[in-house]
Short mmCIF file of N, CA and C in Angstrom, two decimals:
data_model
loop_
_atom_site.label_atom_id
_atom_site.label_comp_id
_atom_site.label_asym_id
_atom_site.label_seq_id
_atom_site.Cartn_x
_atom_site.Cartn_y
_atom_site.Cartn_z
N MET B 4 7.09 -4.70 2.24
CA MET B 4 6.70 -5.33 3.49
C MET B 4 5.19 -5.58 3.45
N PHE B 5 4.77 -6.73 3.92
CA PHE B 5 3.36 -7.09 3.96
C PHE B 5 2.82 -6.84 5.36
N PHE B 6 1.55 -6.41 5.42
CA PHE B 6 0.93 -6.13 6.70
C PHE B 6 -0.24 -7.07 6.90
N LYS B 7 -0.34 -7.62 8.08
CA LYS B 7 -1.51 -8.42 8.43
C LYS B 7 -2.63 -7.46 8.80
N LYS B 8 -3.86 -7.91 8.61
CA LYS B 8 -5.01 -7.09 8.96
C LYS B 8 -4.92 -6.63 10.42
N SER B 9 -4.41 -7.48 11.29
CA SER B 9 -4.34 -7.16 12.72
C SER B 9 -3.32 -6.06 13.02
N ASP B 10 -2.45 -5.73 12.06
CA ASP B 10 -1.48 -4.66 12.25
C ASP B 10 -2.13 -3.28 12.20
N PHE B 11 -3.34 -3.21 11.71
CA PHE B 11 -4.00 -1.92 11.49
C PHE B 11 -5.05 -1.64 12.57
N TYR B 12 -5.14 -0.36 12.92
CA TYR B 12 -6.16 0.10 13.85
C TYR B 12 -7.15 0.96 13.07
N PRO B 13 -8.45 0.73 13.26
CA PRO B 13 -9.43 1.53 12.51
C PRO B 13 -9.76 2.85 13.21
N VAL B 14 -10.01 3.86 12.40
CA VAL B 14 -10.60 5.12 12.87
C VAL B 14 -11.98 5.15 12.23
N ILE B 15 -13.00 5.16 13.07
CA ILE B 15 -14.37 5.15 12.59
C ILE B 15 -14.79 6.59 12.26
N ALA B 16 -15.56 6.74 11.20
CA ALA B 16 -16.04 8.08 10.81
C ALA B 16 -16.79 8.70 11.98
N PRO B 17 -16.38 9.89 12.44
CA PRO B 17 -17.06 10.52 13.56
C PRO B 17 -18.38 11.18 13.18
N LEU B 18 -18.65 11.29 11.88
CA LEU B 18 -19.93 11.82 11.43
C LEU B 18 -20.25 11.25 10.06
N SER B 19 -21.52 11.29 9.72
CA SER B 19 -21.96 10.80 8.42
C SER B 19 -21.73 11.86 7.36
N GLY B 20 -21.38 11.41 6.15
CA GLY B 20 -21.19 12.36 5.06
C GLY B 20 -20.25 11.82 4.01
N LYS B 21 -19.71 12.74 3.23
CA LYS B 21 -18.81 12.38 2.13
C LYS B 21 -17.37 12.65 2.54
N VAL B 22 -16.52 11.63 2.44
CA VAL B 22 -15.10 11.77 2.76
C VAL B 22 -14.37 12.33 1.55
N ILE B 23 -13.55 13.34 1.81
CA ILE B 23 -12.69 13.92 0.76
C ILE B 23 -11.25 13.92 1.27
N ALA B 24 -10.33 14.12 0.36
CA ALA B 24 -8.92 14.20 0.74
C ALA B 24 -8.69 15.45 1.59
N LEU B 25 -7.85 15.33 2.59
CA LEU B 25 -7.52 16.47 3.43
C LEU B 25 -6.96 17.62 2.60
N SER B 26 -6.22 17.28 1.55
CA SER B 26 -5.63 18.30 0.68
C SER B 26 -6.68 19.10 -0.08
N ASP B 27 -7.93 18.62 -0.11
CA ASP B 27 -9.01 19.34 -0.79
C ASP B 27 -9.77 20.31 0.11
N THR B 28 -9.36 20.43 1.37
CA THR B 28 -10.03 21.39 2.26
C THR B 28 -9.55 22.81 1.95
N GLU B 29 -10.36 23.79 2.35
CA GLU B 29 -10.06 25.19 2.06
C GLU B 29 -9.07 25.82 3.03
N ASP B 30 -8.73 25.13 4.09
CA ASP B 30 -7.83 25.68 5.11
C ASP B 30 -6.41 25.16 4.87
N PRO B 31 -5.44 26.06 4.61
CA PRO B 31 -4.08 25.61 4.32
C PRO B 31 -3.40 24.88 5.49
N ILE B 32 -3.84 25.15 6.70
CA ILE B 32 -3.28 24.45 7.86
C ILE B 32 -3.62 22.96 7.78
N PHE B 33 -4.85 22.65 7.39
CA PHE B 33 -5.26 21.25 7.26
C PHE B 33 -4.82 20.67 5.93
N SER B 34 -5.05 21.39 4.83
CA SER B 34 -4.69 20.85 3.51
C SER B 34 -3.18 20.64 3.38
N GLY B 35 -2.40 21.46 4.08
CA GLY B 35 -0.94 21.31 4.08
C GLY B 35 -0.44 20.31 5.10
N LYS B 36 -1.36 19.69 5.83
CA LYS B 36 -1.04 18.66 6.83
C LYS B 36 -0.10 19.17 7.91
N VAL B 37 -0.26 20.45 8.26
CA VAL B 37 0.57 21.07 9.29
C VAL B 37 0.29 20.46 10.67
N VAL B 38 -0.97 20.15 10.95
CA VAL B 38 -1.32 19.63 12.28
C VAL B 38 -1.50 18.12 12.30
N GLY B 39 -1.29 17.46 11.15
CA GLY B 39 -1.41 16.01 11.08
C GLY B 39 -1.95 15.56 9.74
N ASP B 40 -2.25 14.28 9.65
CA ASP B 40 -2.71 13.69 8.39
C ASP B 40 -4.00 12.93 8.62
N GLY B 41 -4.82 12.89 7.58
CA GLY B 41 -6.08 12.17 7.68
C GLY B 41 -6.99 12.48 6.52
N VAL B 42 -8.27 12.65 6.83
CA VAL B 42 -9.30 12.91 5.82
C VAL B 42 -10.14 14.09 6.27
N ALA B 43 -11.09 14.48 5.43
CA ALA B 43 -12.09 15.47 5.82
C ALA B 43 -13.44 14.91 5.41
N ILE B 44 -14.47 15.27 6.16
CA ILE B 44 -15.82 14.78 5.88
C ILE B 44 -16.75 15.97 5.71
N ILE B 45 -17.47 15.98 4.59
CA ILE B 45 -18.53 16.97 4.37
C ILE B 45 -19.76 16.39 5.07
N PRO B 46 -20.17 16.99 6.21
CA PRO B 46 -21.19 16.34 7.04
C PRO B 46 -22.60 16.40 6.45
N GLY B 47 -23.35 15.34 6.77
CA GLY B 47 -24.75 15.28 6.38
C GLY B 47 -25.69 15.57 7.53
N ASN B 48 -25.14 15.61 8.76
CA ASN B 48 -25.95 15.94 9.93
C ASN B 48 -25.05 16.55 10.99
N GLY B 49 -25.63 16.86 12.14
CA GLY B 49 -24.90 17.57 13.18
C GLY B 49 -24.54 16.76 14.41
N GLU B 50 -24.26 15.48 14.23
CA GLU B 50 -23.83 14.66 15.36
C GLU B 50 -22.42 14.16 15.13
N VAL B 51 -21.58 14.30 16.16
CA VAL B 51 -20.20 13.80 16.12
C VAL B 51 -20.07 12.71 17.17
N VAL B 52 -19.45 11.59 16.76
CA VAL B 52 -19.22 10.48 17.69
C VAL B 52 -17.72 10.25 17.82
N ALA B 53 -17.34 9.55 18.87
CA ALA B 53 -15.92 9.24 19.09
C ALA B 53 -15.42 8.33 17.96
N PRO B 54 -14.31 8.71 17.31
CA PRO B 54 -13.78 7.90 16.21
C PRO B 54 -12.99 6.68 16.68
N VAL B 55 -12.59 6.67 17.95
CA VAL B 55 -11.86 5.56 18.56
C VAL B 55 -12.28 5.48 20.03
N SER B 56 -12.04 4.35 20.65
CA SER B 56 -12.20 4.25 22.10
C SER B 56 -10.96 4.84 22.74
N GLY B 57 -11.16 5.61 23.80
CA GLY B 57 -10.03 6.24 24.47
C GLY B 57 -10.49 7.30 25.44
N VAL B 58 -9.72 8.38 25.51
CA VAL B 58 -9.97 9.47 26.46
C VAL B 58 -10.08 10.79 25.70
N ILE B 59 -11.04 11.61 26.08
CA ILE B 59 -11.15 12.96 25.51
C ILE B 59 -9.96 13.75 26.04
N SER B 60 -9.02 14.06 25.15
CA SER B 60 -7.78 14.73 25.56
C SER B 60 -7.82 16.23 25.33
N MET B 61 -8.79 16.71 24.55
CA MET B 61 -8.87 18.14 24.26
C MET B 61 -10.28 18.48 23.80
N ILE B 62 -10.78 19.59 24.32
CA ILE B 62 -11.99 20.22 23.80
C ILE B 62 -11.66 21.70 23.69
N ALA B 63 -11.79 22.24 22.48
CA ALA B 63 -11.51 23.67 22.29
C ALA B 63 -12.48 24.49 23.13
N PRO B 64 -12.05 25.65 23.65
CA PRO B 64 -12.93 26.49 24.44
C PRO B 64 -14.22 26.87 23.70
N THR B 65 -14.17 26.87 22.38
CA THR B 65 -15.35 27.20 21.57
C THR B 65 -16.13 25.95 21.14
N ASN B 66 -15.75 24.79 21.66
CA ASN B 66 -16.45 23.52 21.47
C ASN B 66 -16.55 23.04 20.03
N HIS B 67 -15.72 23.57 19.14
CA HIS B 67 -15.76 23.18 17.72
C HIS B 67 -14.71 22.12 17.36
N SER B 68 -13.88 21.74 18.31
CA SER B 68 -12.77 20.84 18.03
C SER B 68 -12.55 19.91 19.23
N TYR B 69 -12.34 18.61 18.92
CA TYR B 69 -12.21 17.59 19.96
C TYR B 69 -11.02 16.68 19.67
N GLY B 70 -10.24 16.39 20.69
CA GLY B 70 -9.16 15.42 20.58
C GLY B 70 -9.53 14.18 21.36
N VAL B 71 -9.36 13.02 20.74
CA VAL B 71 -9.60 11.75 21.41
C VAL B 71 -8.30 10.95 21.31
N THR B 72 -7.72 10.61 22.46
CA THR B 72 -6.51 9.81 22.47
C THR B 72 -6.89 8.35 22.66
N ALA B 73 -6.56 7.55 21.64
CA ALA B 73 -6.85 6.12 21.67
C ALA B 73 -6.00 5.47 22.76
N TYR B 74 -6.40 4.29 23.18
CA TYR B 74 -5.66 3.58 24.22
C TYR B 74 -4.25 3.20 23.79
N ASP B 75 -3.97 3.23 22.48
CA ASP B 75 -2.60 2.97 22.01
C ASP B 75 -1.75 4.24 22.00
N GLY B 76 -2.34 5.38 22.42
CA GLY B 76 -1.61 6.65 22.50
C GLY B 76 -1.77 7.56 21.30
N THR B 77 -2.44 7.10 20.26
CA THR B 77 -2.63 7.90 19.05
C THR B 77 -3.75 8.91 19.27
N GLU B 78 -3.47 10.20 18.98
CA GLU B 78 -4.49 11.24 19.15
C GLU B 78 -5.17 11.54 17.82
N ILE B 79 -6.50 11.50 17.84
CA ILE B 79 -7.32 11.82 16.68
C ILE B 79 -8.01 13.16 16.97
N LEU B 80 -7.88 14.09 16.03
CA LEU B 80 -8.52 15.40 16.15
C LEU B 80 -9.71 15.45 15.21
N VAL B 81 -10.86 15.88 15.74
CA VAL B 81 -12.06 16.12 14.94
C VAL B 81 -12.34 17.61 15.03
N HIS B 82 -12.16 18.31 13.91
CA HIS B 82 -12.29 19.77 13.87
C HIS B 82 -13.53 20.11 13.04
N ILE B 83 -14.61 20.47 13.71
CA ILE B 83 -15.89 20.67 13.03
C ILE B 83 -15.89 21.99 12.26
N GLY B 84 -15.82 21.88 10.95
CA GLY B 84 -15.88 23.05 10.07
C GLY B 84 -14.54 23.76 9.91
N ILE B 85 -14.53 24.67 8.95
CA ILE B 85 -13.35 25.48 8.65
C ILE B 85 -13.60 26.89 9.18
N ASP B 86 -12.69 27.38 9.99
CA ASP B 86 -12.78 28.71 10.62
C ASP B 86 -13.98 28.87 11.56
N THR B 87 -14.57 27.77 11.98
CA THR B 87 -15.74 27.85 12.86
C THR B 87 -15.39 28.32 14.27
N VAL B 88 -14.11 28.44 14.58
CA VAL B 88 -13.70 29.05 15.84
C VAL B 88 -14.30 30.45 15.96
N LYS B 89 -14.51 31.10 14.81
CA LYS B 89 -15.07 32.45 14.79
C LYS B 89 -16.52 32.50 15.25
N LEU B 90 -17.19 31.36 15.33
CA LEU B 90 -18.56 31.32 15.85
C LEU B 90 -18.57 31.43 17.38
N GLU B 91 -17.40 31.33 17.99
CA GLU B 91 -17.23 31.48 19.44
C GLU B 91 -18.14 30.55 20.24
N GLY B 92 -18.30 29.33 19.74
CA GLY B 92 -19.09 28.33 20.46
C GLY B 92 -20.55 28.27 20.08
N LYS B 93 -21.04 29.26 19.36
CA LYS B 93 -22.45 29.30 18.97
C LYS B 93 -22.77 28.11 18.06
N GLY B 94 -23.76 27.33 18.44
CA GLY B 94 -24.18 26.19 17.64
C GLY B 94 -23.50 24.87 17.98
N PHE B 95 -22.61 24.85 18.97
CA PHE B 95 -21.89 23.63 19.35
C PHE B 95 -22.26 23.23 20.78
N THR B 96 -22.66 21.99 20.97
CA THR B 96 -23.03 21.49 22.29
C THR B 96 -22.19 20.25 22.62
N PRO B 97 -21.21 20.39 23.53
CA PRO B 97 -20.42 19.21 23.90
C PRO B 97 -21.25 18.24 24.72
N LEU B 98 -21.02 16.96 24.51
CA LEU B 98 -21.72 15.91 25.24
C LEU B 98 -20.76 15.14 26.16
N VAL B 99 -19.50 15.58 26.19
CA VAL B 99 -18.45 14.95 26.99
C VAL B 99 -17.61 16.04 27.65
N HIS B 100 -16.68 15.64 28.50
CA HIS B 100 -15.75 16.59 29.11
C HIS B 100 -14.33 16.05 28.98
N LYS B 101 -13.37 16.95 29.08
CA LYS B 101 -11.96 16.56 28.99
C LYS B 101 -11.65 15.55 30.09
N GLY B 102 -10.91 14.51 29.72
CA GLY B 102 -10.55 13.46 30.67
C GLY B 102 -11.53 12.30 30.72
N GLN B 103 -12.67 12.45 30.06
CA GLN B 103 -13.69 11.41 30.07
C GLN B 103 -13.31 10.26 29.14
N GLU B 104 -13.50 9.03 29.60
CA GLU B 104 -13.31 7.87 28.73
C GLU B 104 -14.53 7.73 27.84
N VAL B 105 -14.28 7.38 26.57
CA VAL B 105 -15.36 7.21 25.60
C VAL B 105 -15.15 5.91 24.83
N GLU B 106 -16.24 5.38 24.34
CA GLU B 106 -16.21 4.21 23.47
C GLU B 106 -16.41 4.67 22.04
N VAL B 107 -15.82 3.96 21.10
CA VAL B 107 -15.99 4.29 19.69
C VAL B 107 -17.49 4.34 19.38
N GLY B 108 -17.91 5.38 18.67
CA GLY B 108 -19.32 5.54 18.31
C GLY B 108 -20.16 6.30 19.32
N GLN B 109 -19.58 6.60 20.49
CA GLN B 109 -20.31 7.35 21.52
C GLN B 109 -20.44 8.81 21.10
N PRO B 110 -21.65 9.40 21.16
CA PRO B 110 -21.80 10.82 20.81
C PRO B 110 -20.93 11.70 21.71
N ILE B 111 -20.19 12.64 21.08
CA ILE B 111 -19.35 13.56 21.84
C ILE B 111 -19.75 15.02 21.64
N CYS B 112 -20.49 15.31 20.57
CA CYS B 112 -20.89 16.70 20.31
C CYS B 112 -22.09 16.71 19.37
N LYS B 113 -22.94 17.70 19.57
CA LYS B 113 -24.00 18.02 18.61
C LYS B 113 -23.69 19.43 18.11
N PHE B 114 -23.95 19.65 16.82
CA PHE B 114 -23.75 20.99 16.28
C PHE B 114 -24.86 21.32 15.29
N ASP B 115 -25.10 22.61 15.12
CA ASP B 115 -26.16 23.09 14.25
C ASP B 115 -25.58 23.31 12.85
N LEU B 116 -25.74 22.31 12.01
CA LEU B 116 -25.19 22.35 10.66
C LEU B 116 -25.79 23.51 9.86
N ASP B 117 -27.09 23.73 10.00
CA ASP B 117 -27.73 24.84 9.27
C ASP B 117 -27.17 26.19 9.71
N LEU B 118 -26.94 26.37 11.00
CA LEU B 118 -26.38 27.62 11.51
C LEU B 118 -24.99 27.87 10.93
N ILE B 119 -24.16 26.83 10.93
CA ILE B 119 -22.80 26.97 10.39
C ILE B 119 -22.86 27.45 8.95
N ARG B 120 -23.70 26.81 8.16
CA ARG B 120 -23.82 27.20 6.75
C ARG B 120 -24.44 28.58 6.60
N HIS B 121 -25.47 28.87 7.39
CA HIS B 121 -26.14 30.18 7.32
C HIS B 121 -25.19 31.32 7.67
N GLU B 122 -24.27 31.06 8.60
CA GLU B 122 -23.29 32.07 9.00
C GLU B 122 -22.15 32.19 7.99
N GLY B 123 -22.20 31.38 6.92
CA GLY B 123 -21.22 31.49 5.84
C GLY B 123 -19.97 30.66 6.01
N PHE B 124 -20.01 29.68 6.91
CA PHE B 124 -18.84 28.84 7.14
C PHE B 124 -18.97 27.51 6.39
N ASN B 125 -17.83 26.95 6.06
CA ASN B 125 -17.75 25.64 5.42
C ASN B 125 -17.76 24.60 6.54
N ALA B 126 -18.69 23.66 6.49
CA ALA B 126 -18.84 22.67 7.55
C ALA B 126 -17.92 21.46 7.38
N THR B 127 -17.11 21.43 6.32
CA THR B 127 -16.19 20.31 6.11
C THR B 127 -15.34 20.10 7.37
N THR B 128 -15.30 18.86 7.83
CA THR B 128 -14.71 18.51 9.12
C THR B 128 -13.46 17.65 8.95
N PRO B 129 -12.27 18.23 9.17
CA PRO B 129 -11.05 17.42 9.16
C PRO B 129 -11.05 16.40 10.31
N VAL B 130 -10.61 15.20 10.00
CA VAL B 130 -10.44 14.13 10.99
C VAL B 130 -9.01 13.65 10.79
N ILE B 131 -8.15 13.97 11.75
CA ILE B 131 -6.72 13.74 11.53
C ILE B 131 -6.05 13.04 12.70
N ILE B 132 -4.99 12.32 12.36
CA ILE B 132 -4.06 11.85 13.38
C ILE B 132 -3.10 13.01 13.57
N THR B 133 -3.03 13.53 14.79
CA THR B 133 -2.28 14.77 15.04
C THR B 133 -0.79 14.60 14.80
N SER B 134 -0.15 15.74 14.57
CA SER B 134 1.30 15.74 14.32
C SER B 134 2.07 15.16 15.50
N ASN B 135 1.52 15.24 16.71
CA ASN B 135 2.17 14.64 17.89
C ASN B 135 2.21 13.13 17.79
N SER B 136 1.24 12.54 17.09
CA SER B 136 1.13 11.08 16.99
C SER B 136 1.58 10.51 15.66
N ILE B 137 1.58 11.33 14.61
CA ILE B 137 1.80 10.81 13.26
C ILE B 137 3.19 10.19 13.08
N ASP B 138 4.18 10.64 13.85
CA ASP B 138 5.52 10.07 13.74
C ASP B 138 5.56 8.60 14.15
N ASN B 139 4.59 8.16 14.95
CA ASN B 139 4.52 6.76 15.38
C ASN B 139 3.77 5.88 14.39
N VAL B 140 3.19 6.51 13.35
CA VAL B 140 2.41 5.76 12.36
C VAL B 140 3.32 5.38 11.21
N LYS B 141 3.39 4.07 10.93
CA LYS B 141 4.24 3.63 9.82
C LYS B 141 3.46 3.52 8.52
N ARG B 142 2.14 3.39 8.62
CA ARG B 142 1.33 3.30 7.41
C ARG B 142 -0.07 3.82 7.71
N LEU B 143 -0.61 4.60 6.77
CA LEU B 143 -1.93 5.19 6.92
C LEU B 143 -2.72 4.94 5.64
N THR B 144 -3.88 4.34 5.78
CA THR B 144 -4.76 4.08 4.64
C THR B 144 -6.00 4.93 4.82
N LEU B 145 -6.33 5.73 3.81
CA LEU B 145 -7.43 6.68 3.88
C LEU B 145 -8.55 6.25 2.95
N ARG B 146 -9.77 6.49 3.36
CA ARG B 146 -10.94 6.13 2.58
C ARG B 146 -11.52 7.37 1.92
N THR B 147 -12.21 7.17 0.80
CA THR B 147 -13.01 8.23 0.19
C THR B 147 -14.42 7.68 -0.01
N GLY B 148 -15.34 8.56 -0.39
CA GLY B 148 -16.72 8.14 -0.60
C GLY B 148 -17.58 8.47 0.59
N PHE B 149 -18.76 7.89 0.63
CA PHE B 149 -19.71 8.19 1.70
C PHE B 149 -19.52 7.26 2.89
N VAL B 150 -19.68 7.83 4.09
CA VAL B 150 -19.52 7.07 5.33
C VAL B 150 -20.70 7.32 6.25
N GLU B 151 -20.93 6.36 7.14
CA GLU B 151 -21.95 6.50 8.17
C GLU B 151 -21.25 6.69 9.51
N GLY B 152 -21.56 7.79 10.17
CA GLY B 152 -20.93 8.09 11.45
C GLY B 152 -21.13 6.98 12.47
N GLY B 153 -20.04 6.60 13.13
CA GLY B 153 -20.10 5.57 14.15
C GLY B 153 -20.05 4.15 13.62
N LYS B 154 -20.08 4.00 12.30
CA LYS B 154 -20.10 2.65 11.72
C LYS B 154 -19.03 2.42 10.67
N SER B 155 -18.83 3.36 9.77
CA SER B 155 -17.88 3.18 8.65
C SER B 155 -16.46 3.54 9.07
N VAL B 156 -15.50 2.80 8.56
CA VAL B 156 -14.09 3.12 8.78
C VAL B 156 -13.71 4.23 7.80
N CYS B 157 -13.06 5.29 8.31
CA CYS B 157 -12.58 6.36 7.42
C CYS B 157 -11.06 6.33 7.26
N MET B 158 -10.36 5.67 8.18
CA MET B 158 -8.90 5.53 8.11
C MET B 158 -8.48 4.24 8.81
N LEU B 159 -7.35 3.72 8.38
CA LEU B 159 -6.67 2.63 9.08
C LEU B 159 -5.23 3.05 9.28
N TYR B 160 -4.68 2.79 10.46
CA TYR B 160 -3.27 3.12 10.68
C TYR B 160 -2.54 1.95 11.33
N ALA B 161 -1.27 1.87 11.01
CA ALA B 161 -0.38 0.87 11.62
C ALA B 161 0.71 1.63 12.35
N LEU B 162 1.04 1.19 13.54
CA LEU B 162 2.05 1.86 14.36
C LEU B 162 3.42 1.23 14.19
N GLU B 163 4.45 2.07 14.35
CA GLU B 163 5.82 1.55 14.40
C GLU B 163 5.91 0.64 15.62
N LYS B 164 6.60 -0.45 15.47
CA LYS B 164 6.78 -1.35 16.61
C LYS B 164 7.86 -0.80 17.51
N LYS B 165 7.58 -0.79 18.80
CA LYS B 165 8.56 -0.33 19.80
C LYS B 165 9.59 -1.43 20.01
N ARG B 166 10.84 -1.02 20.07
CA ARG B 166 11.90 -2.01 20.30
C ARG B 166 12.41 -1.87 21.71
#
């Protein structure tokens, strides 16, 4: 089956850095695609932007993880670092609140990259289409290499057509 460019929706890199395969992350929950499918980004700075336009559907109590539900209903999870929940919010500053509408590229969180590394955590950030949404995706194209947060596409997805 052939896909037109218009069949795909872009997910913009929520932070600048190097994109790696999700399977290369150190966390088996993410590498095993238990919570969804996507990519991971080794961050170059501590700013996270909205990967799609939509609504902030989830902010972890420790501010290390954000869900953005696109207007097409697809939920994108940005999970800053591996096991960073153990920091109990230290070093994470949310710039949005749950239920807030956001535009792609809008800053949603600042985090202290040096603190994360100094505390011994891996800052690699999974960016995934959640398991709640992935069943509606008929095709997913993932990027590798370096990306610029808020500008570069890190994933493209096509949705199953509703009948």
